[in-house]
Amino acid sequence: MTDAYDLDSGPDPAAYAADRPEAPRGGDSDATVHAVGIGPGNPEYLVPRAERALREADVVVGFETVVDLVRDRTDADCLTCGYRDEADALAAFADRVAGGERGVAVLMGDPNHSGYQFVGKVERAVDEAAGGTVDLRVVPGISSIQVAASRARTPMEDAAFVTLHKSGDLTDGLDRLRDAVGKRHLLVLPRPYDWMPGDIAADLLEHGGDPAAEALVCERLTRDDERITRATLGELAEGGGGDDPDDSPFSDLSVLVVRR
């Protein structure tokens, strides 16, 4: 891949994914490549369209922890990666798609909730390998955000949703939270591990948040070890600070809900 993204100065790969709407067509079953949301981790939340894309795939790419959740749903070759070898895995995936194979990129939850940076990287890699624009189709999934809204009984239309679970500058997202606190319910995907629930709570208190506001931290939603911690915003803020896993009592699979 050429011109690696610098997420502090741009361009953000999410902008590549959002540059244009999907091309109109009668259906998406014959698309060359799909970006599939696999749900929050429980296989019962994997939607049928995602399962079909996985069954029909020749090659699947994604982070190892995500691919491991769907290995038994596909006979495709699985290319796994971490952050360090992400570019190499995407290049190998793109070459195979450009050669005529059906490809599926897998993402946790719903690609539209915190997944656009990865979708953009996949799409650009495939476009470059094919020497032109390739028809990538997004298959939405069930997001932990949706499950958290259900657990906390916070209707989405009455809430402000912000994802901080991305690389690069978070100013826009933080400003949206600061503006909405106390006015709307907040649904937040924290960023491991420098913007965890305690850090977000502390920031909200500095910008007018009510220390007595009800907060829930929902971890590993839909899984056997699901846990929901209920606290006030003030209590939650006491656990802020640090940027290592040991600095937070919460996992990297967390959703913060602050009720209005």
Tab-separated table of C-alpha atoms in Angstrom:
chain	number	residue	atom	x	y	z
A	1	MET	CA	0.000	0.000	0.000
A	2	THR	CA	1.289	3.442	-0.845
A	3	ASP	CA	1.358	6.588	1.263
A	4	ALA	CA	0.680	5.098	4.674
A	5	TYR	CA	-1.928	6.921	6.718
A	6	ASP	CA	-0.711	9.237	9.466
A	7	LEU	CA	-3.724	9.417	11.735
A	8	ASP	CA	-2.442	12.492	13.531
A	9	SER	CA	-2.088	14.553	10.340
A	10	GLY	CA	-4.281	12.679	7.852
A	11	PRO	CA	-5.718	11.526	5.669
A	12	ASP	CA	-7.978	9.479	7.892
A	13	PRO	CA	-8.870	6.172	6.158
A	14	ALA	CA	-12.436	6.637	7.403
A	15	ALA	CA	-12.709	9.554	4.965
A	16	TYR	CA	-11.807	7.191	2.097
A	17	ALA	CA	-14.608	4.826	3.102
A	18	ALA	CA	-17.103	7.683	3.420
A	19	ASP	CA	-16.039	9.512	0.256
A	20	ARG	CA	-18.999	8.325	-1.811
A	21	PRO	CA	-22.152	6.247	-1.413
A	22	GLU	CA	-22.253	2.679	-2.620
A	23	ALA	CA	-23.021	2.331	-6.304
A	24	PRO	CA	-26.684	1.562	-7.025
A	25	ARG	CA	-27.430	-2.018	-7.958
A	26	GLY	CA	-30.190	-4.562	-7.701
A	27	GLY	CA	-28.510	-6.517	-4.926
A	28	ASP	CA	-25.207	-7.111	-3.232
A	29	SER	CA	-24.795	-10.874	-3.543
A	30	ASP	CA	-22.394	-10.575	-6.475
A	31	ALA	CA	-20.204	-7.846	-4.995
A	32	THR	CA	-16.498	-8.627	-5.064
A	33	VAL	CA	-15.765	-7.766	-1.451
A	34	HIS	CA	-17.809	-7.238	1.686
A	35	ALA	CA	-17.038	-5.537	4.989
A	36	VAL	CA	-19.075	-7.534	7.476
A	37	GLY	CA	-20.070	-6.716	11.028
A	38	ILE	CA	-20.042	-9.913	13.056
A	39	GLY	CA	-21.914	-8.589	16.085
A	40	PRO	CA	-20.728	-8.101	19.672
A	41	GLY	CA	-19.260	-11.581	20.118
A	42	ASN	CA	-22.166	-13.907	20.785
A	43	PRO	CA	-22.808	-16.024	17.646
A	44	GLU	CA	-26.567	-15.613	18.123
A	45	TYR	CA	-26.109	-11.954	17.156
A	46	LEU	CA	-24.503	-12.752	13.785
A	47	VAL	CA	-27.079	-11.754	11.172
A	48	PRO	CA	-27.964	-14.181	8.340
A	49	ARG	CA	-26.616	-11.884	5.586
A	50	ALA	CA	-23.232	-11.816	7.293
A	51	GLU	CA	-23.256	-15.608	7.601
A	52	ARG	CA	-23.971	-15.956	3.886
A	53	ALA	CA	-21.119	-13.622	2.954
A	54	LEU	CA	-18.777	-15.709	5.091
A	55	ARG	CA	-19.995	-18.982	3.550
A	56	GLU	CA	-19.456	-17.646	0.025
A	57	ALA	CA	-16.024	-16.093	0.688
A	58	ASP	CA	-12.753	-17.396	-0.712
A	59	VAL	CA	-10.627	-15.264	1.612
A	60	VAL	CA	-11.363	-13.518	4.913
A	61	VAL	CA	-9.258	-10.828	6.555
A	62	GLY	CA	-9.452	-9.192	9.962
A	63	PHE	CA	-7.871	-8.851	13.342
A	64	GLU	CA	-7.145	-12.239	14.876
A	65	THR	CA	-9.573	-11.848	17.779
A	66	VAL	CA	-12.371	-11.044	15.313
A	67	VAL	CA	-11.589	-13.776	12.795
A	68	ASP	CA	-11.433	-16.355	15.585
A	69	LEU	CA	-15.106	-15.706	16.331
A	70	VAL	CA	-16.209	-16.754	12.826
A	71	ARG	CA	-13.664	-19.381	11.737
A	72	ASP	CA	-16.288	-22.095	12.099
A	73	ARG	CA	-18.690	-20.183	9.820
A	74	THR	CA	-16.484	-20.232	6.710
A	75	ASP	CA	-14.272	-22.505	4.628
A	76	ALA	CA	-12.342	-19.502	3.310
A	77	ASP	CA	-8.646	-18.909	3.858
A	78	CYS	CA	-8.358	-16.644	6.897
A	79	LEU	CA	-5.733	-13.897	6.914
A	80	THR	CA	-5.328	-12.571	10.441
A	81	CYS	CA	-3.425	-9.533	11.600
A	82	GLY	CA	-2.601	-7.198	14.447
A	83	TYR	CA	-1.771	-3.528	14.174
A	84	ARG	CA	1.867	-4.195	13.231
A	85	ASP	CA	1.191	-6.503	10.292
A	86	GLU	CA	-2.168	-5.037	9.249
A	87	ALA	CA	-0.799	-3.511	6.025
A	88	ASP	CA	0.765	-6.807	4.897
A	89	ALA	CA	-2.423	-8.776	5.561
A	90	LEU	CA	-4.542	-6.243	3.683
A	91	ALA	CA	-2.146	-6.237	0.735
A	92	ALA	CA	-2.322	-10.052	0.493
A	93	PHE	CA	-6.118	-9.925	0.783
A	94	ALA	CA	-6.361	-7.196	-1.871
A	95	ASP	CA	-4.205	-9.141	-4.327
A	96	ARG	CA	-6.486	-12.150	-4.058
A	97	VAL	CA	-9.634	-10.059	-4.488
A	98	ALA	CA	-8.077	-8.303	-7.488
A	99	GLY	CA	-7.389	-11.773	-8.890
A	100	GLY	CA	-11.093	-12.609	-8.873
A	101	GLU	CA	-11.665	-14.204	-5.478
A	102	ARG	CA	-14.529	-13.256	-3.183
A	103	GLY	CA	-13.269	-11.442	-0.109
A	104	VAL	CA	-14.766	-10.595	3.254
A	105	ALA	CA	-13.274	-8.222	5.802
A	106	VAL	CA	-14.678	-8.856	9.274
A	107	LEU	CA	-15.195	-6.262	11.985
A	108	MET	CA	-16.635	-6.427	15.480
A	109	GLY	CA	-20.189	-5.209	15.868
A	110	ASP	CA	-21.361	-2.985	13.032
A	111	PRO	CA	-18.817	-1.438	10.619
A	112	ASN	CA	-20.799	1.812	10.847
A	113	HIS	CA	-20.020	2.034	14.570
A	114	SER	CA	-16.289	2.592	14.919
A	115	GLY	CA	-15.256	0.512	11.927
A	116	TYR	CA	-14.794	3.030	9.140
A	117	GLN	CA	-11.041	3.384	9.577
A	118	PHE	CA	-10.603	-0.334	8.898
A	119	VAL	CA	-13.191	-0.282	6.093
A	120	GLY	CA	-11.257	2.570	4.471
A	121	LYS	CA	-7.970	0.677	4.693
A	122	VAL	CA	-9.552	-2.426	3.148
A	123	GLU	CA	-11.237	-0.461	0.388
A	124	ARG	CA	-8.144	1.499	-0.574
A	125	ALA	CA	-5.961	-1.618	-0.568
A	126	VAL	CA	-8.381	-3.416	-2.884
A	127	ASP	CA	-8.793	-0.395	-5.167
A	128	GLU	CA	-5.020	-0.055	-5.518
A	129	ALA	CA	-4.507	-3.751	-6.201
A	130	ALA	CA	-7.268	-3.739	-8.829
A	131	GLY	CA	-6.115	-0.510	-10.431
A	132	GLY	CA	-9.514	1.110	-10.032
A	133	THR	CA	-12.594	1.384	-7.861
A	134	VAL	CA	-13.880	-1.982	-6.656
A	135	ASP	CA	-17.451	-2.483	-5.464
A	136	LEU	CA	-17.162	-2.953	-1.694
A	137	ARG	CA	-20.414	-3.594	0.150
A	138	VAL	CA	-20.901	-3.032	3.874
A	139	VAL	CA	-23.025	-5.592	5.721
A	140	PRO	CA	-24.236	-3.949	8.945
A	141	GLY	CA	-24.225	-5.948	12.145
A	142	ILE	CA	-25.510	-5.687	15.687
A	143	SER	CA	-23.320	-3.280	17.628
A	144	SER	CA	-22.537	-3.331	21.345
A	145	ILE	CA	-23.858	0.236	21.263
A	146	GLN	CA	-27.316	-1.075	20.364
A	147	VAL	CA	-27.152	-3.699	23.096
A	148	ALA	CA	-25.973	-1.129	25.652
A	149	ALA	CA	-28.847	1.177	24.723
A	150	SER	CA	-31.222	-1.715	25.378
A	151	ARG	CA	-29.627	-2.669	28.700
A	152	ALA	CA	-29.672	0.970	29.893
A	153	ARG	CA	-33.106	1.731	28.411
A	154	THR	CA	-31.805	4.773	26.576
A	155	PRO	CA	-33.601	5.136	23.223
A	156	MET	CA	-31.172	5.955	20.446
A	157	GLU	CA	-33.257	8.916	19.302
A	158	ASP	CA	-32.806	10.487	22.746
A	159	ALA	CA	-29.079	9.837	22.906
A	160	ALA	CA	-25.833	11.219	21.558
A	161	PHE	CA	-23.526	8.482	20.265
A	162	VAL	CA	-19.817	9.138	20.047
A	163	THR	CA	-17.013	6.701	19.285
A	164	LEU	CA	-13.610	7.429	20.742
A	165	HIS	CA	-12.444	3.953	19.733
A	166	LYS	CA	-10.245	5.099	16.875
A	167	SER	CA	-6.764	6.355	16.180
A	168	GLY	CA	-5.909	9.998	15.759
A	169	ASP	CA	-7.367	13.193	17.147
A	170	LEU	CA	-10.505	12.881	19.296
A	171	THR	CA	-11.321	16.575	19.680
A	172	ASP	CA	-14.525	16.516	17.626
A	173	GLY	CA	-15.952	13.564	19.528
A	174	LEU	CA	-15.052	14.984	22.919
A	175	ASP	CA	-16.610	18.321	22.002
A	176	ARG	CA	-19.832	16.571	21.038
A	177	LEU	CA	-19.943	14.788	24.393
A	178	ARG	CA	-19.238	17.979	26.308
A	179	ASP	CA	-22.006	19.763	24.456
A	180	ALA	CA	-24.553	16.969	24.990
A	181	VAL	CA	-23.870	16.060	28.634
A	182	GLY	CA	-26.936	16.753	30.747
A	183	LYS	CA	-29.069	17.345	27.650
A	184	ARG	CA	-29.142	13.874	26.126
A	185	HIS	CA	-28.249	10.351	27.138
A	186	LEU	CA	-24.652	9.558	26.143
A	187	LEU	CA	-23.546	6.321	24.460
A	188	VAL	CA	-19.775	6.192	24.196
A	189	LEU	CA	-17.245	3.707	22.884
A	190	PRO	CA	-14.086	4.414	24.938
A	191	ARG	CA	-10.563	4.176	23.528
A	192	PRO	CA	-8.208	1.713	25.212
A	193	TYR	CA	-6.510	2.735	27.267
A	194	ASP	CA	-6.059	6.501	27.368
A	195	TRP	CA	-9.769	7.376	27.149
A	196	MET	CA	-11.462	4.783	29.318
A	197	PRO	CA	-14.780	5.315	31.151
A	198	GLY	CA	-13.149	6.988	34.145
A	199	ASP	CA	-11.248	9.418	31.935
A	200	ILE	CA	-14.375	10.302	29.983
A	201	ALA	CA	-16.348	10.813	33.199
A	202	ALA	CA	-13.671	13.123	34.601
A	203	ASP	CA	-13.668	15.161	31.400
A	204	LEU	CA	-17.456	15.463	31.441
A	205	LEU	CA	-17.393	16.721	35.021
A	206	GLU	CA	-14.937	19.429	33.989
A	207	HIS	CA	-17.428	20.539	31.328
A	208	GLY	CA	-20.624	20.770	33.329
A	209	GLY	CA	-21.552	17.138	33.918
A	210	ASP	CA	-23.596	16.356	37.018
A	211	PRO	CA	-21.595	14.225	39.501
A	212	ALA	CA	-24.853	12.518	40.489
A	213	ALA	CA	-25.767	11.510	36.915
A	214	GLU	CA	-26.384	7.782	36.501
A	215	ALA	CA	-23.636	5.968	34.586
A	216	LEU	CA	-23.312	2.378	33.414
A	217	VAL	CA	-20.215	0.661	32.072
A	218	CYS	CA	-21.257	-2.325	29.975
A	219	GLU	CA	-18.494	-4.869	29.353
A	220	ARG	CA	-18.373	-7.848	26.999
A	221	LEU	CA	-22.030	-7.478	26.127
A	222	THR	CA	-23.962	-10.622	25.064
A	223	ARG	CA	-21.088	-12.874	26.138
A	224	ASP	CA	-21.124	-15.355	29.001
A	225	ASP	CA	-18.951	-13.031	31.108
A	226	GLU	CA	-21.014	-9.894	30.474
A	227	ARG	CA	-20.746	-7.379	33.301
A	228	ILE	CA	-22.527	-4.074	33.931
A	229	THR	CA	-21.179	-1.659	36.532
A	230	ARG	CA	-23.581	0.994	37.796
A	231	ALA	CA	-22.223	4.173	39.361
A	232	THR	CA	-22.619	7.916	39.402
A	233	LEU	CA	-20.580	10.041	37.038
A	234	GLY	CA	-18.633	11.330	40.038
A	235	GLU	CA	-17.829	7.848	41.304
A	236	LEU	CA	-16.748	6.748	37.872
A	237	ALA	CA	-14.407	9.715	37.472
A	238	GLU	CA	-12.411	8.565	40.501
A	239	GLY	CA	-11.048	5.699	38.383
A	240	GLY	CA	-9.628	7.878	35.612
A	241	GLY	CA	-6.001	8.431	34.709
A	242	GLY	CA	-3.280	6.391	33.022
A	243	ASP	CA	-3.024	4.726	29.648
A	244	ASP	CA	-2.265	1.076	30.403
A	245	PRO	CA	-4.641	-1.855	30.916
A	246	ASP	CA	-3.803	-1.962	34.616
A	247	ASP	CA	-4.796	1.687	35.016
A	248	SER	CA	-8.508	1.016	34.462
A	249	PRO	CA	-10.878	-1.384	36.198
A	250	PHE	CA	-12.653	-1.887	32.880
A	251	SER	CA	-11.808	-3.945	29.821
A	252	ASP	CA	-11.214	-2.787	26.256
A	253	LEU	CA	-14.654	-4.230	25.377
A	254	SER	CA	-16.616	-1.544	27.191
A	255	VAL	CA	-19.452	0.833	26.392
A	256	LEU	CA	-20.123	3.831	28.630
A	257	VAL	CA	-23.702	5.004	29.075
A	258	VAL	CA	-24.469	8.248	30.908
A	259	ARG	CA	-28.166	8.739	31.479
A	260	ARG	CA	-29.564	12.228	31.164
